[in-house]
Coordinates of C-alpha atoms in Angstrom, one line a residue:
X1 CA -8.7 41.4 -9.1
X2 CA -11.1 42.8 -11.7
X3 CA -13.4 44.2 -9.0
X4 CA -10.5 45.9 -7.3
X5 CA -9.4 47.5 -10.6
X6 CA -12.9 48.7 -11.3
X7 CA -13.0 50.2 -7.8
X8 CA -9.7 52.0 -8.3
X9 CA -11.1 53.5 -11.5
X10 CA -14.2 54.9 -9.7
X11 CA -12.1 57.4 -7.7
X12 CA -14.3 56.9 -4.6
X13 CA -13.7 59.3 -1.7
X14 CA -13.0 57.0 1.3
X15 CA -14.8 57.8 4.6
X16 CA -14.2 54.2 5.8
X17 CA -11.3 52.2 7.1
X18 CA -8.4 51.6 6.8
X19 CA -7.4 55.0 8.2
X20 CA -4.4 55.5 5.9
X21 CA -6.9 56.4 3.2
X22 CA -5.3 54.7 0.3
X23 CA -1.8 55.6 1.5
X24 CA -2.3 59.4 1.8
X25 CA -2.2 59.3 5.6
X26 CA 1.0 57.3 6.0
X27 CA 3.6 58.5 3.5
X28 CA 6.4 56.4 4.9
X29 CA 4.3 53.2 4.5
X30 CA 3.3 54.3 1.0
X31 CA 6.9 54.9 0.0
X32 CA 7.9 51.5 1.3
X33 CA 5.1 49.4 -0.1
X34 CA 4.1 51.5 -3.1
X35 CA 1.0 53.5 -3.9
X36 CA -0.4 50.7 -6.1
X37 CA -0.4 48.4 -3.1
X38 CA -2.0 50.9 -0.7
X39 CA -4.8 51.9 -3.0
X40 CA -6.2 48.3 -2.9
X41 CA -5.7 47.9 0.8
X42 CA -9.4 48.5 1.3
X43 CA -12.3 47.5 3.5
X44 CA -15.2 45.1 2.7
X45 CA -17.9 47.0 0.8
X46 CA -20.7 46.2 -1.5
X47 CA -18.8 46.3 -4.8
X48 CA -15.9 44.2 -3.3
X49 CA -18.0 41.6 -1.4
X50 CA -17.3 40.3 2.2
X51 CA -15.1 37.4 3.0
X52 CA -17.2 36.4 6.0
X53 CA -20.3 36.0 3.9
X54 CA -19.4 36.2 0.2
X55 CA -22.3 36.7 -2.3
X56 CA -20.6 38.3 -5.4
X57 CA -17.0 38.7 -6.5
X58 CA -15.4 36.7 -3.7
X59 CA -18.0 34.0 -4.2
X60 CA -17.2 33.9 -7.9
X61 CA -13.4 33.8 -7.2
X62 CA -13.8 31.0 -4.8
X63 CA -15.8 29.0 -7.3
X64 CA -13.0 29.5 -9.9
X65 CA -10.5 28.2 -7.3
X66 CA -12.7 25.2 -6.5
X67 CA -12.8 24.3 -10.2
X68 CA -9.0 24.7 -10.6
X69 CA -8.4 22.4 -7.6
X70 CA -11.1 19.9 -8.3
X71 CA -13.0 20.6 -5.1
X72 CA -16.7 21.1 -4.5
X73 CA -16.0 24.4 -2.8
X74 CA -12.9 26.5 -2.0
X75 CA -12.7 29.0 0.9
X76 CA -10.2 31.9 0.7
X77 CA -8.2 32.0 4.0
X78 CA -6.3 35.0 5.2
X79 CA -5.2 33.7 8.6
X80 CA -2.8 31.3 6.9
X81 CA -3.0 27.5 6.5
X82 CA -2.9 27.4 10.3
X83 CA -6.5 28.7 10.3
X84 CA -7.4 26.3 7.5
X85 CA -6.1 23.2 9.4
X86 CA -7.9 24.4 12.6
X87 CA -11.1 24.9 10.7
X88 CA -10.9 21.3 9.3
X89 CA -10.4 19.8 12.7
X90 CA -13.1 21.9 14.3
X91 CA -15.6 21.1 11.5
X92 CA -15.0 17.3 11.9
X93 CA -14.8 17.1 15.7
X94 CA -16.6 18.5 18.7
X95 CA -15.4 18.4 22.3
X96 CA -14.4 14.9 23.5
X97 CA -14.6 13.4 20.0
X98 CA -11.6 11.5 18.7
X99 CA -9.4 12.3 15.6
X100 CA -6.8 9.9 14.3
X101 CA -3.6 11.8 13.2
X102 CA 0.1 11.3 12.8
X103 CA 2.1 12.8 15.7
X104 CA 4.4 14.6 13.3
X105 CA 1.7 17.1 12.5
X106 CA 2.2 20.9 12.4
X107 CA 1.5 22.7 15.7
X108 CA -1.7 24.1 14.1
X109 CA -3.4 20.7 14.2
X110 CA -2.6 20.2 17.9
X111 CA -3.6 23.9 18.5
X112 CA -7.0 22.9 17.0
X113 CA -7.3 20.2 19.6
X114 CA -6.7 22.8 22.3
X115 CA -9.4 25.0 20.9
X116 CA -12.0 22.4 20.2
X117 CA -11.4 19.8 22.9
X118 CA -11.1 17.0 20.4
X119 CA -9.0 14.1 21.6
X120 CA -6.1 12.8 19.4
X121 CA -5.4 9.2 18.6
X122 CA -1.8 9.5 17.5
X123 CA -0.3 7.2 14.9
X124 CA 3.4 7.2 15.2
X125 CA 5.0 7.8 11.8
X126 CA 7.6 5.5 10.4
X127 CA 11.2 6.5 10.9
X128 CA 14.2 6.4 8.6
X129 CA 17.1 5.8 11.0
X130 CA 19.8 6.7 8.4
X131 CA 18.3 10.1 7.7
X132 CA 16.8 10.7 11.1
X133 CA 13.5 11.8 9.6
X134 CA 9.9 10.9 10.4
X135 CA 7.9 9.4 7.5
X136 CA 4.3 8.9 6.6
X137 CA 1.7 6.7 8.3
X138 CA 1.6 3.0 7.7
X139 CA -1.7 1.8 6.3
X140 CA -1.7 -1.1 8.8
X141 CA -1.1 1.4 11.7
X142 CA -4.0 3.5 10.6
X143 CA -6.2 0.4 10.2
X144 CA -5.2 -0.6 13.8
X145 CA -6.0 2.8 15.1
X146 CA -9.5 2.7 13.4
X147 CA -10.1 -0.8 14.8
X148 CA -9.2 0.3 18.3
X149 CA -11.2 3.6 18.0
X150 CA -14.2 2.9 15.8
X151 CA -15.9 6.0 17.3
X152 CA -13.3 8.4 15.9
X153 CA -14.8 11.1 13.6
X154 CA -11.9 11.7 11.3
X155 CA -8.4 10.8 10.1
X156 CA -5.9 13.6 9.4
X157 CA -3.0 13.0 6.9
X158 CA 0.0 15.0 6.0
X159 CA 0.4 15.2 2.2
X160 CA 3.4 15.6 1.9
X161 CA 5.5 16.0 5.0
X162 CA 8.0 18.9 5.1
X163 CA 10.6 16.5 3.7
X164 CA 8.4 15.4 0.7
X165 CA 7.3 12.0 2.1
X166 CA 3.7 10.9 1.3
X167 CA 1.6 8.2 2.8
X168 CA -0.8 6.0 0.8
X169 CA -3.4 8.7 0.6
X170 CA -5.9 6.9 -1.6
X171 CA -5.9 3.7 0.5
X172 CA -6.1 5.6 3.8
X173 CA -9.0 7.7 2.4
X174 CA -10.9 4.7 1.3
X175 CA -10.3 2.8 4.6
X176 CA -11.5 5.8 6.6
X177 CA -14.6 6.2 4.5
X178 CA -15.5 2.6 4.9
X179 CA -15.7 3.2 8.6
X180 CA -17.7 6.4 8.3
X181 CA -14.8 8.8 9.1
X182 CA -14.0 12.1 7.4
X183 CA -10.6 12.5 5.8
X184 CA -8.8 15.8 6.4
X185 CA -5.5 16.5 4.6
X186 CA -2.8 19.0 5.5
X187 CA -1.5 19.9 2.1
X188 CA 0.4 23.0 3.3
X189 CA 3.3 21.8 1.0
X190 CA 1.2 20.3 -1.7
X191 CA -0.3 23.1 -3.9
X192 CA 1.6 21.8 -6.9
X193 CA 0.1 18.3 -6.6
X194 CA -3.1 19.8 -8.3
X195 CA -1.2 20.9 -11.4
X196 CA 1.2 18.1 -12.3
X197 CA 1.0 14.4 -13.1
X198 CA 4.7 14.0 -12.1
X199 CA 3.8 14.6 -8.4
X200 CA 1.9 12.4 -5.8
X201 CA -1.9 12.5 -6.0
X202 CA -3.7 15.4 -4.3
X203 CA -6.4 15.1 -1.6
X204 CA -9.3 16.1 -3.8
X205 CA -8.2 13.7 -6.6
X206 CA -8.5 10.7 -4.2
X207 CA -11.8 11.7 -2.7
X208 CA -10.7 13.2 0.6
X209 CA -13.3 15.4 2.4
X210 CA -11.2 18.5 3.2
X211 CA -7.8 19.9 2.5
X212 CA -5.8 22.9 3.7
X213 CA -3.6 24.2 0.9
X214 CA -0.8 26.8 1.4
X215 CA -1.1 28.8 -1.9
X216 CA 1.7 31.1 -0.6
X217 CA 4.2 28.3 -0.4
X218 CA 4.5 26.6 -3.8
X219 CA 1.6 28.4 -5.4
X220 CA 3.1 31.9 -5.5
X221 CA 0.5 34.0 -3.5
X222 CA 1.3 36.4 -0.7
X223 CA 2.4 35.0 2.7
X224 CA -0.5 34.1 5.0
X225 CA -3.0 33.4 2.1
X226 CA -4.3 29.9 1.8
X227 CA -7.2 27.8 0.6
X228 CA -9.5 25.4 2.4
X229 CA -11.0 22.9 0.0
X230 CA -14.1 20.8 0.7
X231 CA -15.5 17.8 -1.1
X232 CA -18.2 15.2 -0.8
X233 CA -21.0 15.9 1.7
X234 CA -19.2 18.4 3.9
X235 CA -21.6 21.3 4.6
X236 CA -20.3 24.5 3.0
X237 CA -22.4 26.7 5.3
X238 CA -21.2 24.9 8.5
X239 CA -17.6 25.1 7.4
X240 CA -18.0 28.9 6.8
X241 CA -19.4 29.3 10.3
X242 CA -16.4 27.4 11.8
X243 CA -14.0 29.5 9.8
X244 CA -15.7 32.7 11.0
X245 CA -15.0 31.7 14.6
X246 CA -11.3 32.4 14.3
X247 CA -10.7 34.2 10.9
X248 CA -10.5 38.0 10.9
X249 CA -13.6 40.0 9.9
X250 CA -11.3 42.4 8.2
X251 CA -10.0 40.2 5.4
X252 CA -7.0 41.7 3.5
X253 CA -7.8 42.4 -0.1
X254 CA -4.1 42.2 -0.8
X255 CA -4.2 38.6 0.3
X256 CA -7.5 37.8 -1.3
X257 CA -6.5 39.2 -4.6
X258 CA -3.2 37.4 -4.5
X259 CA -5.1 34.1 -4.1
X260 CA -7.3 35.0 -7.1
X261 CA -4.3 36.0 -9.3
X262 CA -2.2 33.0 -8.3
X263 CA -5.1 30.6 -8.9
X264 CA -5.4 32.0 -12.5
X265 CA -1.7 31.7 -13.1
X266 CA -1.7 28.0 -12.0
X267 CA -4.9 27.2 -13.9
X268 CA -3.4 28.6 -17.1
X269 CA 0.3 27.7 -16.7
X270 CA 0.6 25.4 -13.7
X271 CA 1.7 22.2 -15.5
X272 CA 4.6 24.0 -17.3
X273 CA 5.5 25.9 -14.2
X274 CA 5.8 22.8 -12.0
X275 CA 7.6 20.8 -14.7
X276 CA 10.3 23.5 -14.5
X277 CA 10.4 23.3 -10.7
X278 CA 10.8 19.5 -10.9
X279 CA 13.6 19.9 -13.4
X280 CA 15.4 22.5 -11.3
X281 CA 15.1 20.4 -8.1
X282 CA 16.4 17.3 -9.9
X283 CA 19.3 19.2 -11.4
X284 CA 20.3 20.5 -7.9
X285 CA 19.8 17.1 -6.4
X286 CA 22.2 15.4 -8.8
X287 CA 24.8 18.1 -8.5
X288 CA 24.7 18.0 -4.6
X289 CA 25.0 14.3 -4.6
X290 CA 28.2 14.6 -6.8
X291 CA 29.8 16.6 -4.0
X292 CA 30.0 13.6 -1.7
X293 CA 29.1 13.6 2.0
X294 CA 25.7 15.2 1.4
X295 CA 22.7 13.1 0.5
X296 CA 19.9 14.8 -1.4
X297 CA 17.2 12.1 -1.3
X298 CA 14.3 11.4 -3.6
X299 CA 12.1 8.6 -4.9
X300 CA 14.7 5.9 -4.2
X301 CA 13.4 5.9 -0.6
X302 CA 9.9 4.7 -1.7
X303 CA 9.0 1.5 0.2
X304 CA 5.3 1.2 -0.7
X305 CA 4.1 2.0 2.8
X306 CA 5.5 4.7 5.1
X307 CA 7.1 6.3 2.0
X308 CA 4.4 5.5 -0.5
X309 CA 5.4 8.3 -2.7
X310 CA 7.8 11.3 -2.8
X311 CA 7.5 14.9 -3.9
X312 CA 10.4 15.4 -6.2
X313 CA 10.2 19.2 -6.0
X314 CA 11.5 18.9 -2.4
X315 CA 15.2 19.5 -2.2
X316 CA 15.9 17.8 1.2
X317 CA 19.5 17.3 2.0
X318 CA 21.0 15.1 4.7
X319 CA 24.2 16.7 6.3
X320 CA 25.3 14.5 9.1
X321 CA 27.9 12.6 7.1
X322 CA 30.0 15.8 6.8
X323 CA 29.9 16.1 10.6
X324 CA 27.5 19.1 10.6
X325 CA 23.9 19.3 11.9
X326 CA 21.4 20.6 9.4
X327 CA 20.9 23.8 11.5
X328 CA 24.7 24.4 11.4
X329 CA 24.7 24.2 7.6
X330 CA 21.6 26.5 7.5
X331 CA 23.3 29.1 9.6
X332 CA 26.6 29.0 7.6
X333 CA 24.6 29.4 4.3
X334 CA 22.9 32.5 5.6
X335 CA 25.8 34.1 7.5
X336 CA 28.6 33.3 5.1
X337 CA 27.0 33.0 1.7
X338 CA 23.8 35.2 2.0
X339 CA 21.7 32.1 1.1
X340 CA 18.4 31.7 3.1
X341 CA 17.0 28.2 2.9
X342 CA 13.7 27.0 4.4
X343 CA 15.0 25.2 7.5
X344 CA 17.7 23.2 9.1
X345 CA 17.0 20.6 11.8
X346 CA 19.3 18.1 13.6
X347 CA 20.3 16.2 10.5
X348 CA 18.9 17.8 7.4
X349 CA 18.3 21.0 5.5
X350 CA 15.5 21.9 3.1
X351 CA 15.9 24.2 0.2
X352 CA 12.5 25.2 -1.0
X353 CA 12.4 25.2 -4.8
X354 CA 9.4 26.8 -6.4
X355 CA 8.0 28.9 -9.2
X356 CA 10.3 31.9 -8.7
X357 CA 13.6 30.0 -8.8
X358 CA 16.3 30.0 -11.6
X359 CA 19.2 27.8 -12.4
X360 CA 21.6 30.6 -11.4
X361 CA 20.5 30.5 -7.8
X362 CA 20.6 26.7 -7.6
X363 CA 24.2 26.8 -8.9
X364 CA 25.1 29.2 -6.2
X365 CA 23.6 26.9 -3.6
X366 CA 25.5 23.9 -4.9
X367 CA 28.7 25.8 -5.0
X368 CA 28.2 27.1 -1.4
X369 CA 27.5 23.5 -0.1
X370 CA 30.6 22.3 -1.8
X371 CA 32.7 25.0 -0.2
X372 CA 31.1 24.4 3.2
X373 CA 32.1 20.7 3.1
X374 CA 35.7 21.7 2.2
X375 CA 35.9 24.3 5.0
X376 CA 33.9 22.9 7.8
X377 CA 33.6 19.1 7.4
X378 CA 34.6 17.0 10.5
X379 CA 34.1 13.6 12.0
X380 CA 30.4 12.9 12.7
X381 CA 31.1 10.9 15.9
X382 CA 28.7 12.1 18.7
X383 CA 26.1 13.6 16.3
X384 CA 22.5 13.1 17.4
X385 CA 20.5 11.7 14.5
X386 CA 17.0 11.0 15.7
X387 CA 14.4 13.5 14.5
X388 CA 11.2 12.0 15.8
X389 CA 10.6 10.8 19.4
X390 CA 7.6 8.8 20.2
X391 CA 5.6 10.8 22.7
X392 CA 4.2 9.6 26.0
X393 CA 0.7 11.0 26.0
X394 CA -0.9 11.4 29.4
X395 CA -3.7 14.0 29.0
X396 CA -5.7 15.5 26.0
X397 CA -4.1 18.7 24.8
X398 CA -7.0 21.0 25.9
X399 CA -7.1 19.6 29.4
X400 CA -3.3 19.9 29.8
X401 CA -3.1 23.4 28.2
X402 CA -5.7 24.9 30.6
X403 CA -4.6 23.0 33.7
X404 CA -2.9 24.8 36.6
X405 CA 0.8 24.8 35.8
X406 CA 4.1 26.2 37.0
X407 CA 7.5 26.9 35.4
X408 CA 10.4 24.7 36.2
X409 CA 14.0 24.5 34.7
X410 CA 14.0 22.0 31.8
X411 CA 16.0 19.3 33.6
X412 CA 13.7 19.5 36.6
X413 CA 10.7 18.7 34.4
X414 CA 11.9 15.2 33.8
X415 CA 9.0 12.7 34.4
X416 CA 6.4 15.5 34.7
X417 CA 3.6 16.4 32.3
X418 CA 4.1 19.4 30.0
X419 CA 1.3 22.0 29.6
X420 CA 2.8 23.9 26.6
X421 CA 4.6 23.3 23.3
X422 CA 8.3 23.0 22.7
X423 CA 9.3 22.9 19.0
X424 CA 11.9 23.9 16.5
X425 CA 10.5 26.5 14.0
X426 CA 10.5 25.8 11.2
X427 CA 9.2 23.2 10.7
X428 CA 6.9 23.7 13.7
X429 CA 6.3 20.0 14.5
X430 CA 6.2 19.8 18.3
X431 CA 8.9 18.0 20.2
X432 CA 6.6 18.2 23.2
X433 CA 2.9 19.0 23.1
X434 CA 0.5 19.8 26.0
X435 CA -0.3 16.6 27.9
X436 CA 2.9 14.7 27.1
X437 CA 5.5 13.5 29.6
X438 CA 9.0 15.0 29.6
X439 CA 11.1 11.9 29.0
X440 CA 14.9 11.6 29.0
X441 CA 14.9 11.3 25.1
X442 CA 12.8 14.5 24.8
X443 CA 15.1 16.4 27.2
X444 CA 18.2 15.2 25.4
X445 CA 16.7 16.3 22.1
X446 CA 15.7 19.8 23.3
X447 CA 19.1 20.4 24.9
X448 CA 20.9 19.2 21.8
X449 CA 18.7 21.4 19.5
X450 CA 19.5 24.4 21.7
X451 CA 23.2 23.7 21.6
X452 CA 23.2 23.4 17.8
X453 CA 21.3 26.7 17.4
X454 CA 17.8 25.6 16.5
X455 CA 15.2 28.3 17.0
X456 CA 13.0 26.8 19.7
X457 CA 9.5 28.2 20.3
X458 CA 6.2 27.5 22.0
X459 CA 7.2 28.1 25.6
X460 CA 6.2 31.0 27.9
X461 CA 9.9 31.4 28.6
X462 CA 11.3 33.0 25.5
X463 CA 14.8 31.7 26.3
X464 CA 13.4 28.1 26.6
X465 CA 15.3 27.5 29.8
X466 CA 12.1 26.7 31.7
X467 CA 9.0 24.7 30.7
X468 CA 5.4 24.9 32.1
X469 CA 4.5 21.6 33.8
X470 CA 1.2 20.6 35.4
X471 CA 1.1 21.1 39.1
X472 CA 0.8 17.9 41.0

């Protein structure tokens, strides 16, 4: 940030890109985003360093971020946490090498397998049948996967899941390290874990090797900005090379500076900020549970294994008992009450509470949920509750993705092998991934999700009426 301010004060005449020349060439864009924003939308140059090979101000900013997050090194990522997750997997695994991971990973992790040719060893997460949500990985299941696949190179862990559920991160990390495997942690929803002792432990604090952290989610930076943290003996130089395979060479200084500014804010005030977030989420949780019919769940779910810990900032709300799917409540909140929440799935909604929220907005959410129950509640008979379906994996993702395929109507794909993704977004966890069989349970779930209004993505067919299956 300081380097950008110095640059602005120099009144340099720009004969470089971007072509809008500090906003003067695109008045409509400048009027919309503001001159202060456009004057720092600049290109890599000597005074501002280069994200692909930082040697000065970006290198210093990354060192400050590493210190704030307790890592040996931090990389600024401007292609989102998607790029950070892919870089972790591609650092740990080469083509044909195995990686142990939960199947309820974000699509970015499976995309990394398509790119790298690594082979997944899936650990099916636990399930809470009452809520219809997938949980964390059981320590015993991870131990079994390691026993059966001693040649695996790494274990990937969600910390937390979208719903706030955490596995036993420390024990899994120690177990993997005893078997010579790297530990990669998807902490897209765990930025705040580094700045509060009231939340579950962070990846770096338990000795994990790499972590992908979405600063733009709970950390307050601009959308698409993220951190990749590395620890232990992971080679900083090699990770940088992997990052540069897929990350843009034109790193946005708007995104880079937002990471720097947000890191400083959290380093100075993070503990107080996230105490406020915890208090707001707890207040809303208690008020929602008083309504009746809804269930805003929290630490009472902890079972010492598949729910080893719970992120109390997550305001996850089960809706099926009022006879409405989560996606239906999501749509009603937006369309009737002008309230945009993070996502709704088959049985739950997630209201993302973070550093910019106030009591007033949470009161409005609680009031809207109460009114929705009064106006729309119905008998829940016939509601589908299962959120996670155990996949039947036939081929590695890369092999399936690049195989010769053909489009068929969904129902005609039954029993065939899928060559693309099908998922509700958000949260972006695949219902089907390349190389998996289209089973009756998968087909029922997709058709039910479409009927309820979930936003389905991943298929070549934008209407998701057809799916690509591998030619026989």
